[in-house]
Amino acid sequence: MRCQWVRSPRDKCARVCYLALAMRWSQAFIPTIKEAPADATSVSHLLLMRGGFIRRIGAGIYEYLPLGLRVLHKVQSIVRAEMDRAGALEVLMPALLPADYFRETGRWDVFGDNLLRLKDRKGGDYHLGPTHEEIITDMVRREIRSYRDLPRNLYQIQTKYRDEPRPRGGLLRCREFTMKDAYSFDVDEAGALASYEKMRVAYTRIFDRMGLAYRLVQADSGSMGGSTSAEFQVLVQSGEDFLAACDSCDYAANLEVAESRAPADQPAATATPPLSKVATPNVGTIAEVSAFLKAPPDRFLKSLLYLAGGEIVMAVVRGDHELNEIKLARALGVSEVALANEEQILKATGARTGFAGPVGFKGKVVVDRAAALVHAGITGANEGDFHIIDVEHTRDYQAEVRDIRSVAEGDGCPRCAKGSLKVYRGIEAGHIFVLGTHYSAKMKACYLDDKGAEHPIVMGCYGIGVSRLVATTIEQFNDTDGMLWPMSIAPYQVHVVGVGQDAAVVDACNKLVAELEQRGVEVLFDDRVERPGVKFKDADLIGIPLRVTIGAKGLASGGIELKPRTERDSKKAEIVPVDRAAEVIAERVRAMLTT
RNA sequence: CAGAGUGUAGCGCAGCUGGUCGCGCGCCUGCCUUGGGAGCAGGAGGACGCGGGUUCGAAUCCCGCCACUCUGACCA
């Protein structure tokens, strides 16, 4: 084991990194475990635990062991390099924050239970920072007064705290996690958009360097109070977010906000007869009524009652569609909506749950644009055990027509004429926002223009879940035996496995490890007195991208064996002559870093 | 916050018709073995989550609390 200060040759930013280049397993702290921990809730969680990368000490609170920390540091250094390249400046704000700043913007209350609060000995209110808009805005308002000082982009890599209702998935959703957050400050909206675009490019470079398959999607700006925003979603089956993407153009959006091509009206072949009421005893759900009346779900008008800004509102979507609460809230101009409870439904419609409908409803009604085109529709009669059939929008009920449903697989793309939408699952790895003057206006972060007039600074904010990325990468790259690290963030670049204790083998191992170290290659050398099977299993588990096997057998047949972790068949390992091994391996590492 | 469940050796679990706790893996020692988590022999390791109650006696039954997990709500 030797530690030294090195300048990594691949790092164009001339950053000096501290890296222990070579590590002998017998001297290391890599406690792998054979049996799966019972509480592992995702592939990445399982493998990070088994591989000895992390340990849990509380719900959503993890320790990083040496391998885990190396990966975390590598992700951080890629993020730093690209942020610096984009002209952002690193700062560090405290994790422990006095309550005053969040009180200033109202988020002390808005964050509610998600904020981890504490008191100091004098009884003063504090919290651990879940994000730092207020703090950075305060820093900037105290120091920046002139348009000459703008634009600026400041970022930090900090530990963040959120009292998640339910942490899960290991590092995917924690209460304490590492995040890179950047904040841009511009004189106007156009400047903010330019800053936003720079971050979009930087993020693309970051995720590309990590070799991830991801998609940039339109996103809900939510309570951040911004206008433009997009998410970087890493595509994995286990992802908790859903996104819709066009199969022929580059339209992609989080399902929360995804749109579909406007539906075309298909007039009924025959005129719809007048309304009539039918008895539907004890059948309330769409599936039940559909079976009872022998009518397909797409003829139904599903009527849901919501509480929006203190008012009861009816939202109507087609029976085969799902209502989208974010779209509904936006259509109503409120920040959020909540499903009405049974009591409120009874009071508003006069019927118990399952029999609500827009016909004759006294309150405000919003109908989805697809539901508005339903002919001879079927809906609740606002009377227990009765439905109404042959309902026509406009003729039989009045409602505001809006897009309030979630898109579904196969819907037409809203952007192009021929494409249709596919639904994917993803993990949000990054999010970029134009915030506007939401925070600067509230906190009076202003600058003077060249005429001496005062304006609020126009802001943007940009987050990357650094610790989440460690887990996300494993979610995307794993097989039945373990992790498959991309070279750029692997804990070590090369894993040397010594088979047997022959003097010739031990000598060859030591010599190769020393040569690799000299060439700046990060190498983990399994020098343990263990059976080969144990070493191979551990090597597959921790997933270092290149494995070098040195044994008597290989040496006899001409050299050492080189095998990428992605190659499952050991017999396909490449035989490299001993005297050229270090050179070939170092070159391979270099090649894998750039692809 | 609502519903469900689990806390017993480092990890995974059994024991729960009350009688002071076992198994597998891991760990230690020795022998043997060495190209995909070997084998044999011996060994160490436990206030059975915490507190109270019932009982001659509680891991086991009862009450309270705590922690954790799952499903939902929530998630810049």
XYZ file of C-alpha atoms (C1' of nucleotides) in Angstrom:
671
model
C 0.000 0.000 0.000
C 1.407 3.323 -0.965
C -0.282 6.690 -0.885
C 0.902 9.661 -2.805
C -0.145 12.934 -4.266
C -0.670 12.479 -7.930
C -1.893 14.503 -10.801
C -4.160 12.278 -12.754
C -3.098 12.418 -16.427
C -6.719 12.234 -17.597
C -7.809 15.234 -15.616
C -7.682 18.157 -17.988
C -8.499 20.603 -15.212
C -5.062 20.057 -13.695
C -6.720 19.089 -10.463
C -4.518 17.556 -7.851
C -6.257 14.563 -6.344
C -5.229 12.530 -3.385
C -5.446 8.900 -4.349
C -4.072 5.779 -2.818
C -2.990 4.092 -6.021
C -2.350 0.532 -4.933
C -4.076 -1.389 -2.183
C -3.410 -4.884 -0.921
C -6.587 -6.622 0.114
C -4.893 -8.106 3.158
C -4.261 -4.551 4.393
C -7.607 -3.147 3.308
C -11.006 -2.826 4.956
C -13.375 -4.529 2.545
C -15.813 -6.574 4.603
C -17.785 -8.446 1.948
C -20.674 -10.615 3.014
C -21.988 -13.739 1.397
C -25.546 -13.635 2.615
C -27.941 -10.891 1.620
C -28.890 -8.531 4.439
C -32.620 -8.888 5.143
C -33.412 -5.208 4.810
C -31.878 -4.618 1.392
C -34.552 -2.878 -0.632
C -32.919 -2.469 -4.015
C -30.212 -4.101 -6.089
C -27.812 -1.278 -5.380
C -28.534 -1.410 -1.673
C -27.931 -5.154 -1.604
C -24.679 -4.963 -3.561
C -23.321 -1.937 -1.696
C -23.905 -3.768 1.573
C -22.559 -7.106 0.365
C -19.539 -5.531 -1.274
C -18.582 -3.717 1.913
C -19.117 -0.242 0.422
C -21.620 1.058 2.960
C -23.238 0.142 6.268
C -26.540 1.365 7.665
C -26.636 2.862 11.139
C -30.207 4.150 11.118
C -33.152 4.592 8.786
C -31.770 6.402 5.758
C -28.385 7.003 7.405
C -25.291 5.275 6.052
C -21.590 5.009 6.667
C -19.197 4.876 3.736
C -16.452 2.291 4.011
C -13.261 2.756 1.980
C -14.586 1.390 -1.313
C -17.827 3.336 -1.082
C -15.991 6.519 -0.224
C -13.634 6.118 -3.181
C -16.597 5.902 -5.541
C -18.259 8.872 -3.884
C -15.051 10.878 -4.242
C -14.743 9.943 -7.888
C -18.270 11.054 -8.653
C -17.535 14.279 -6.801
C -14.381 14.899 -8.758
C -16.150 14.439 -12.099
C -18.862 16.823 -10.947
C -16.263 19.352 -9.761
C -14.271 19.156 -12.965
C -17.310 19.802 -15.128
C -18.745 22.519 -12.915
C -15.399 24.286 -12.950
C -15.178 23.868 -16.705
C -18.594 25.536 -16.963
C -17.295 28.485 -14.975
C -19.019 27.769 -11.697
C -17.186 28.594 -8.457
C -17.074 26.232 -5.530
C -18.099 27.444 -2.078
C -19.161 25.652 1.064
C -22.178 26.612 3.105
C -23.008 25.218 6.522
C -25.250 22.209 6.978
C -26.412 23.606 10.314
C -28.653 26.600 9.676
C -30.361 29.177 11.897
C -34.104 29.261 11.238
C -34.168 32.937 10.213
C -33.221 32.356 6.598
C -35.926 29.838 5.833
C -38.379 31.989 7.778
C -37.569 34.841 5.453
C -38.966 32.971 2.463
C -41.634 31.063 4.330
C -40.009 27.721 3.769
C -39.550 27.179 7.521
C -43.277 26.368 7.364
C -43.567 25.148 3.782
C -41.047 22.360 4.309
C -43.073 21.092 7.236
C -42.016 17.748 8.622
C -39.408 17.232 5.918
C -37.141 19.691 7.696
C -34.899 18.227 10.395
C -35.223 20.793 13.152
C -33.246 21.239 16.348
C -32.745 23.712 19.142
C -29.536 25.002 20.605
C -28.948 25.384 24.357
C -30.548 28.799 24.360
C -33.681 27.447 22.761
C -32.978 29.007 19.370
C -34.453 27.322 16.311
C -32.110 25.631 13.871
C -32.376 23.063 11.146
C -30.143 20.949 8.980
C -30.090 22.225 5.414
C -32.241 20.304 2.915
C -31.170 22.727 0.163
C -29.518 26.143 0.241
C -31.344 28.715 -1.872
C -31.852 31.058 1.085
C -28.285 30.793 2.300
C -26.677 31.386 -1.069
C -29.105 34.233 -1.775
C -28.080 35.804 1.501
C -24.399 35.376 0.642
C -24.932 37.034 -2.708
C -27.107 39.904 -1.500
C -24.449 40.905 0.996
C -21.618 40.883 -1.532
C -23.070 41.604 -4.966
C -24.452 45.063 -5.640
C -23.596 45.825 -9.238
C -24.428 44.433 -12.655
C -20.643 44.369 -13.073
C -20.489 41.518 -10.557
C -22.918 39.416 -12.624
C -23.359 36.777 -13.850
C -22.018 34.362 -11.271
C -22.580 30.700 -10.630
C -21.720 29.335 -7.182
C -21.857 25.706 -6.222
C -21.098 23.400 -3.345
C -20.948 19.719 -2.596
C -22.567 19.339 0.792
C -24.314 16.875 3.004
C -28.034 17.547 2.947
C -30.709 16.505 5.356
C -34.340 15.738 4.780
C -36.576 13.963 7.197
C -37.981 11.679 4.524
C -41.260 10.067 5.542
C -39.880 6.778 4.340
C -36.247 6.404 3.349
C -35.765 3.491 0.990
C -33.526 1.826 -1.523
C -30.313 2.309 0.432
C -28.497 5.325 -0.986
C -31.370 6.060 -3.366
C -33.483 7.894 -0.805
C -31.729 8.847 2.400
C -32.271 11.283 5.205
C -28.609 12.301 5.000
C -27.133 12.438 1.526
C -24.511 14.197 -0.548
C -25.641 16.700 -3.093
C -24.044 19.120 -5.468
C -26.114 22.271 -5.674
C -25.305 25.208 -7.905
C -26.979 28.586 -8.087
C -26.739 31.057 -10.925
C -27.219 34.812 -10.660
C -27.984 36.934 -13.694
C -29.201 40.414 -14.539
C -32.179 39.253 -16.554
C -34.191 36.287 -17.781
C -32.101 35.929 -20.944
C -28.950 35.731 -18.859
C -30.563 33.173 -16.584
C -31.493 31.064 -19.583
C -27.901 31.221 -20.819
C -26.675 30.085 -17.390
C -29.262 27.323 -17.422
C -28.053 26.190 -20.826
C -24.448 26.062 -19.579
C -25.543 23.824 -16.750
C -27.499 21.619 -19.110
C -24.333 21.086 -21.125
C -22.230 20.494 -18.004
C -24.719 17.928 -16.695
C -24.731 16.151 -20.024
C -20.958 15.892 -19.839
C -21.091 14.613 -16.265
C -23.570 11.840 -16.991
C -21.804 10.962 -20.215
C -18.499 10.592 -18.381
C -20.163 8.207 -16.009
C -21.397 6.193 -18.963
C -25.014 6.331 -17.852
C -28.060 5.838 -20.057
C -30.279 8.783 -19.197
C -32.829 11.107 -20.662
C -33.367 14.824 -20.220
C -37.041 15.313 -19.469
C -39.388 18.219 -18.892
C -40.321 18.420 -15.258
C -42.654 19.990 -12.785
C -41.160 23.104 -11.241
C -43.230 22.381 -8.174
C -42.824 24.374 -5.017
C -39.405 25.656 -6.063
C -41.348 28.442 -7.704
C -39.459 28.316 -10.983
C -40.512 28.535 -14.579
C -38.277 26.387 -16.769
C -37.047 23.093 -15.405
C -35.789 19.750 -16.584
C -34.705 16.539 -14.955
C -31.918 14.144 -15.856
C -33.510 10.749 -15.457
C -31.304 7.682 -15.427
C -33.245 4.878 -17.057
C -33.622 1.872 -14.786
C -36.436 -0.595 -14.301
C -36.414 -0.050 -10.567
C -36.765 3.725 -10.832
C -39.468 5.388 -8.813
C -40.217 8.081 -11.387
C -42.164 7.514 -14.560
C -41.388 9.355 -17.746
C -42.883 9.452 -21.193
C -40.660 9.745 -24.244
C -41.515 9.952 -27.924
C -40.284 7.095 -30.070
C -39.499 9.340 -33.015
C -38.537 12.803 -31.757
C -36.714 14.005 -28.651
C -39.793 14.931 -26.652
C -39.557 13.497 -23.141
C -41.269 14.515 -19.942
C -41.852 13.346 -16.433
C -45.252 11.658 -16.295
C -46.232 14.341 -13.791
C -46.310 16.889 -16.602
C -46.173 14.849 -19.834
C -48.639 15.850 -22.503
C -50.112 13.911 -25.371
C -51.429 14.884 -28.782
C -54.880 16.449 -28.483
C -57.572 13.848 -29.144
C -59.720 14.241 -32.262
C -63.475 14.236 -31.962
C -65.154 11.275 -33.596
C -68.789 12.193 -33.878
C -71.199 9.441 -32.968
C -72.768 7.601 -35.893
C -76.213 8.169 -34.544
C -77.579 10.944 -32.415
C -77.269 10.254 -28.705
C -80.638 9.656 -27.104
C -81.663 11.827 -24.158
C -80.253 11.135 -20.726
C -81.656 8.312 -18.725
C -81.091 7.047 -15.240
C -80.365 3.389 -14.586
C -80.251 1.494 -11.332
C -76.767 0.138 -10.517
C -77.211 -1.374 -7.060
C -73.978 -1.693 -5.114
C -71.705 -1.264 -8.107
C -69.536 1.789 -7.677
C -66.170 1.231 -9.321
C -65.636 1.667 -13.055
C -64.795 -2.028 -13.420
C -67.961 -3.094 -11.614
C -70.307 -0.759 -13.475
C -68.577 -1.575 -16.749
C -69.282 -5.260 -16.221
C -72.796 -4.585 -14.932
C -73.842 -2.399 -17.883
C -71.708 -4.292 -20.415
C -70.083 -1.054 -21.603
C -66.349 -0.438 -22.139
C -64.506 1.762 -19.608
C -63.744 4.397 -22.238
C -67.415 5.369 -22.321
C -67.350 6.240 -18.649
C -66.874 9.655 -17.143
C -64.871 9.043 -14.004
C -65.724 11.820 -11.607
C -63.349 12.577 -8.756
C -63.877 15.155 -6.063
C -60.952 17.259 -4.977
C -60.329 19.874 -2.390
C -58.568 22.770 -4.084
C -57.895 25.954 -2.189
C -60.729 25.201 0.238
C -63.238 24.614 -2.546
C -64.689 21.264 -3.647
C -64.063 20.707 -7.342
C -65.156 17.833 -9.558
C -62.571 16.499 -11.999
C -63.805 14.277 -14.800
C -61.609 11.904 -16.814
C -62.441 9.005 -19.093
C -62.958 5.707 -17.298
C -59.821 4.184 -18.811
C -57.651 7.215 -17.983
C -55.816 8.315 -14.859
C -56.237 11.768 -13.439
C -53.031 13.785 -13.018
C -53.172 15.822 -9.822
C -50.363 18.151 -10.827
C -52.136 19.068 -14.066
C -55.402 19.509 -12.199
C -53.781 21.813 -9.667
C -52.237 23.816 -12.470
C -55.586 24.034 -14.313
C -57.200 25.327 -11.143
C -54.372 27.733 -10.377
C -53.643 26.253 -6.952
C -50.434 24.787 -5.582
C -51.908 21.439 -4.697
C -55.109 19.450 -4.621
C -56.193 16.679 -2.287
C -58.810 13.987 -2.803
C -61.977 14.745 -0.856
C -62.892 12.327 1.887
C -66.091 10.305 2.006
C -67.899 12.813 4.167
C -67.050 15.711 1.851
C -68.138 13.670 -1.168
C -71.486 12.889 0.418
C -72.023 16.525 1.281
C -71.059 17.799 -2.171
C -72.881 15.249 -4.331
C -75.555 13.805 -2.085
C -74.297 10.332 -2.901
C -71.738 8.031 -1.403
C -68.377 7.378 -3.088
C -68.709 5.778 -6.520
C -71.815 7.569 -7.721
C -70.582 11.085 -8.424
C -71.103 12.644 -11.840
C -71.006 16.051 -13.522
C -74.677 16.127 -14.552
C -76.501 18.414 -12.170
C -73.432 18.912 -9.976
C -73.629 22.327 -8.320
C -69.927 23.118 -7.931
C -67.083 23.747 -10.345
C -66.376 20.970 -12.846
C -63.198 20.457 -14.873
C -63.370 17.847 -17.617
C -60.402 16.302 -19.360
C -60.313 17.080 -23.062
C -60.596 13.391 -23.943
C -63.478 12.854 -21.555
C -65.285 15.850 -23.047
C -65.338 14.036 -26.389
C -67.033 10.927 -25.021
C -70.383 10.334 -26.674
C -73.276 8.628 -24.989
C -71.212 8.605 -21.801
C -71.985 6.875 -18.557
C -71.509 8.543 -15.221
C -72.691 8.609 -11.623
C -76.107 10.116 -10.940
C -75.110 11.816 -7.678
C -77.527 9.429 -6.083
C -76.609 6.163 -4.396
C -76.998 3.061 -6.596
C -77.837 5.037 -9.763
C -75.885 5.966 -12.882
C -76.839 8.147 -15.859
C -76.327 6.977 -19.429
C -76.178 8.793 -22.783
C -74.381 11.803 -21.349
C -73.046 14.469 -23.745
C -70.714 17.278 -22.729
C -72.268 20.722 -23.310
C -75.751 19.282 -23.877
C -76.033 17.682 -20.447
C -73.380 19.373 -18.350
C -71.082 22.362 -18.533
C -67.439 22.144 -17.589
C -64.113 23.751 -18.258
C -62.218 21.542 -20.732
C -58.551 21.018 -19.834
C -55.794 18.444 -20.154
C -55.873 16.866 -16.693
C -55.045 13.213 -17.289
C -51.749 11.377 -17.180
C -50.462 10.216 -20.522
C -50.310 6.499 -21.145
C -48.083 4.252 -23.232
C -49.050 4.562 -26.896
C -50.533 8.072 -26.721
C -49.627 10.367 -29.607
C -46.615 12.631 -29.172
C -47.585 16.272 -28.584
C -44.516 17.523 -30.425
C -44.367 15.573 -33.668
C -47.053 14.181 -35.937
C -46.031 10.562 -36.231
C -44.470 9.594 -32.913
C -46.126 7.840 -30.037
C -45.141 7.899 -26.399
C -43.436 5.147 -24.495
C -43.348 5.081 -20.728
C -40.062 4.425 -18.922
C -38.995 4.286 -15.333
C -36.122 6.345 -14.113
C -34.216 7.714 -11.155
C -33.876 11.475 -10.917
C -30.161 12.138 -10.869
C -30.173 15.831 -11.619
C -32.578 18.712 -11.866
C -32.030 22.123 -13.398
C -34.310 25.135 -12.813
C -34.696 28.701 -13.822
C -35.937 30.196 -10.569
C -36.503 33.768 -11.716
C -36.746 36.253 -8.873
C -38.685 34.036 -6.490
C -35.976 34.084 -3.807
C -34.156 37.283 -4.717
C -37.332 39.351 -4.515
C -38.346 37.912 -1.148
C -34.854 38.322 0.244
C -34.049 41.598 -1.479
C -31.037 40.320 -3.371
C -30.725 43.184 -5.835
C -28.190 44.758 -8.131
C -27.888 48.229 -9.635
C -27.902 48.447 -13.423
C -25.803 50.854 -15.454
C -28.420 53.565 -14.942
C -28.422 53.129 -11.188
C -31.800 51.386 -11.102
C -32.309 48.515 -8.700
C -33.512 45.091 -9.871
C -33.845 41.709 -8.225
C -31.219 39.223 -9.390
C -32.551 36.496 -11.682
C -31.620 33.094 -10.337
C -31.357 29.486 -11.367
C -30.594 26.397 -9.332
C -29.089 23.080 -10.329
C -28.847 19.922 -8.258
C -27.135 16.589 -8.635
C -27.688 13.782 -6.150
C -24.070 12.733 -5.765
C -24.556 9.889 -3.296
C -27.686 8.828 -5.122
C -25.600 8.551 -8.302
C -23.395 5.944 -6.641
C -26.452 3.751 -6.163
C -28.060 4.707 -9.457
C -24.999 3.586 -11.375
C -25.237 0.158 -9.779
C -28.957 0.022 -10.519
C -28.072 0.463 -14.162
C -24.937 -1.681 -14.239
C -25.115 -5.013 -12.418
C -25.473 -8.709 -13.081
C -26.257 -11.727 -10.941
C -22.747 -11.766 -9.477
C -22.357 -8.143 -8.554
C -21.574 -4.637 -9.696
C -20.215 -3.530 -13.089
C -18.528 -0.190 -12.483
C -17.803 2.180 -15.324
C -14.060 2.859 -15.391
C -14.571 6.540 -14.557
C -15.970 5.941 -11.075
C -14.820 2.425 -10.201
C -13.276 2.222 -6.726
C -10.119 0.864 -8.376
C -9.392 0.502 -12.057
C -7.701 -2.885 -12.023
C -8.179 -5.863 -9.746
C -5.185 -8.169 -9.560
C -6.026 -11.638 -8.296
C -3.136 -13.808 -7.217
C -3.946 -17.499 -7.441
C -1.970 -19.713 -5.114
C 1.103 -18.938 -3.059
C 3.853 -20.028 -5.480
C 6.874 -17.815 -5.218
C 6.759 -17.206 -8.965
C 3.133 -16.093 -8.750
C 3.726 -13.843 -5.756
C 6.738 -12.280 -7.484
C 4.820 -11.680 -10.695
C 1.949 -10.086 -8.768
C 4.178 -7.760 -6.775
C 6.083 -6.748 -9.860
C 2.939 -6.026 -11.890
C 1.289 -4.099 -9.070
C 4.391 -1.929 -8.688
C 4.561 -1.292 -12.427
C 0.876 -0.401 -12.629
C 1.267 1.957 -9.714
C 4.149 3.659 -11.475
C 1.958 4.184 -14.477
C -0.698 5.843 -12.348
C -3.135 2.959 -12.477
C -5.329 2.415 -9.422
C -4.974 -1.205 -8.514
C -6.499 -3.447 -5.897
C -4.335 -6.513 -5.315
C -6.002 -9.527 -3.737
C -3.031 -10.981 -1.901
C -5.072 -12.900 0.660
C -4.319 -16.498 1.467
C -7.699 -17.615 0.197
C -8.929 -20.187 -2.251
C -9.307 -18.844 -5.794
C -13.081 -19.236 -5.755
C -13.382 -16.861 -2.830
C -11.277 -14.261 -4.599
C -13.155 -14.550 -7.889
C -16.516 -14.225 -6.163
C -15.372 -11.143 -4.307
C -13.904 -9.694 -7.493
C -17.204 -10.128 -9.337
C -19.091 -8.687 -6.389
C -17.183 -5.421 -6.126
C -17.136 -5.124 -9.888
C -13.804 -3.488 -10.688
C -13.859 -3.150 -14.488
C -10.623 -4.981 -15.326
C -9.508 -8.190 -13.665
C -6.015 -9.545 -13.930
C -5.503 -13.140 -12.849
C -2.001 -14.355 -12.117
C -1.525 -18.031 -11.389
C 0.911 -20.818 -12.047
C -1.324 -22.117 -14.801
C -1.412 -18.830 -16.659
C 2.271 -18.119 -16.218
C 3.036 -21.535 -17.698
C 0.955 -20.772 -20.767
C 2.714 -17.513 -21.425
C 1.504 -14.767 -19.197
C -1.160 -13.153 -17.088
C -4.867 -13.192 -17.832
C -6.772 -9.972 -18.506
C -10.555 -9.958 -18.441
C -13.126 -7.163 -18.341
C -15.709 -7.592 -15.604
C -18.428 -7.597 -18.256
C -17.038 -10.817 -19.782
C -18.720 -13.662 -17.924
C -16.593 -16.470 -19.323
C -13.178 -16.725 -17.664
C -11.929 -18.867 -20.524
C -12.204 -15.869 -22.809
C -9.617 -13.940 -20.829
C -6.844 -12.467 -22.891
C -3.342 -13.825 -22.240
C -0.808 -11.014 -21.989
C 2.952 -11.647 -21.777
C 4.286 -10.756 -18.349
C 6.836 -8.220 -19.579
C 4.208 -6.253 -21.526
C 1.390 -6.639 -19.011
C 1.623 -3.277 -17.249
C 1.797 -1.386 -20.511
C -1.173 -3.222 -22.051
C -3.296 -2.870 -18.924
C -2.552 0.818 -18.486
C -3.486 1.398 -22.108
C -6.722 -0.535 -21.641
C -7.612 1.569 -18.612
C -7.013 4.722 -20.583
C -9.202 3.485 -23.415
C -12.014 2.599 -21.055
C -11.891 6.030 -19.461
C -12.601 7.808 -22.694
C -15.382 5.613 -24.020
C -49.564 10.052 9.573
C -52.717 5.265 8.468
C -52.522 -0.061 7.877
C -49.414 -4.566 8.330
C -45.098 -6.939 10.162
C -40.276 -7.829 12.563
C -36.754 -7.208 16.859
C -32.979 -14.030 19.662
C -24.610 -14.583 18.319
C -21.271 -10.204 13.362
C -25.070 -11.814 9.182
C -29.462 -14.970 7.838
C -32.944 -17.559 10.699
C -35.352 -21.487 14.228
C -37.258 -21.775 19.241
C -43.179 -18.570 20.966
C -48.633 -25.293 23.410
C -43.922 -21.067 29.819
C -38.741 -24.866 32.759
C -32.406 -19.853 31.638
C -31.705 -20.567 23.621
C -30.208 -23.543 18.943
C -28.934 -24.074 13.398
C -26.412 -22.262 8.857
C -22.865 -18.679 7.265
C -18.969 -15.814 9.179
C -14.954 -15.620 13.100
C -10.533 -18.234 16.050
C -6.988 -22.840 16.349
C -5.093 -27.179 13.918
C -4.917 -30.592 9.786
C -5.813 -30.869 4.757
C -6.811 -28.376 0.213
C -5.739 -24.476 -3.674
C -8.451 -21.798 -11.174
C -15.226 -20.089 -9.117
C -17.593 -18.769 -1.927
C -13.874 -26.868 -0.352
C -13.414 -30.766 3.698
C -12.422 -32.665 8.784
C -11.653 -31.758 14.059
C -11.812 -28.413 18.021
C -13.270 -23.431 19.900
C -14.975 -18.311 21.090
C -19.163 -15.448 20.932
C -26.121 -14.091 23.702
C -28.407 -8.509 29.797
C -33.440 -13.020 23.624
C -34.950 -4.326 21.591
C -36.284 -1.398 26.425
C -39.541 -0.911 30.749
C -43.406 -2.865 33.632
C -46.863 -6.901 34.852
C -48.702 -12.258 35.439
C -46.131 -16.728 37.374
C -42.480 -20.823 41.812
C -40.275 -19.822 36.985
C -40.922 -15.553 30.918
C -37.244 -15.295 24.604
C -42.248 -17.489 25.005
C -48.325 -14.834 28.051
C -50.286 -9.430 29.068
C -49.518 -3.839 28.964
C -46.576 0.373 27.553
C -42.507 2.350 24.898
C -38.522 2.338 21.245
C -36.256 0.863 16.721
C -36.554 -1.112 11.998
C -39.118 -3.085 7.487
C -43.235 -3.304 4.082
C -47.992 -0.861 1.624
C -50.016 3.839 1.138
C -49.955 9.221 1.855
C -45.457 12.299 1.103
C -40.929 13.212 -1.842
C -37.047 21.020 -3.940
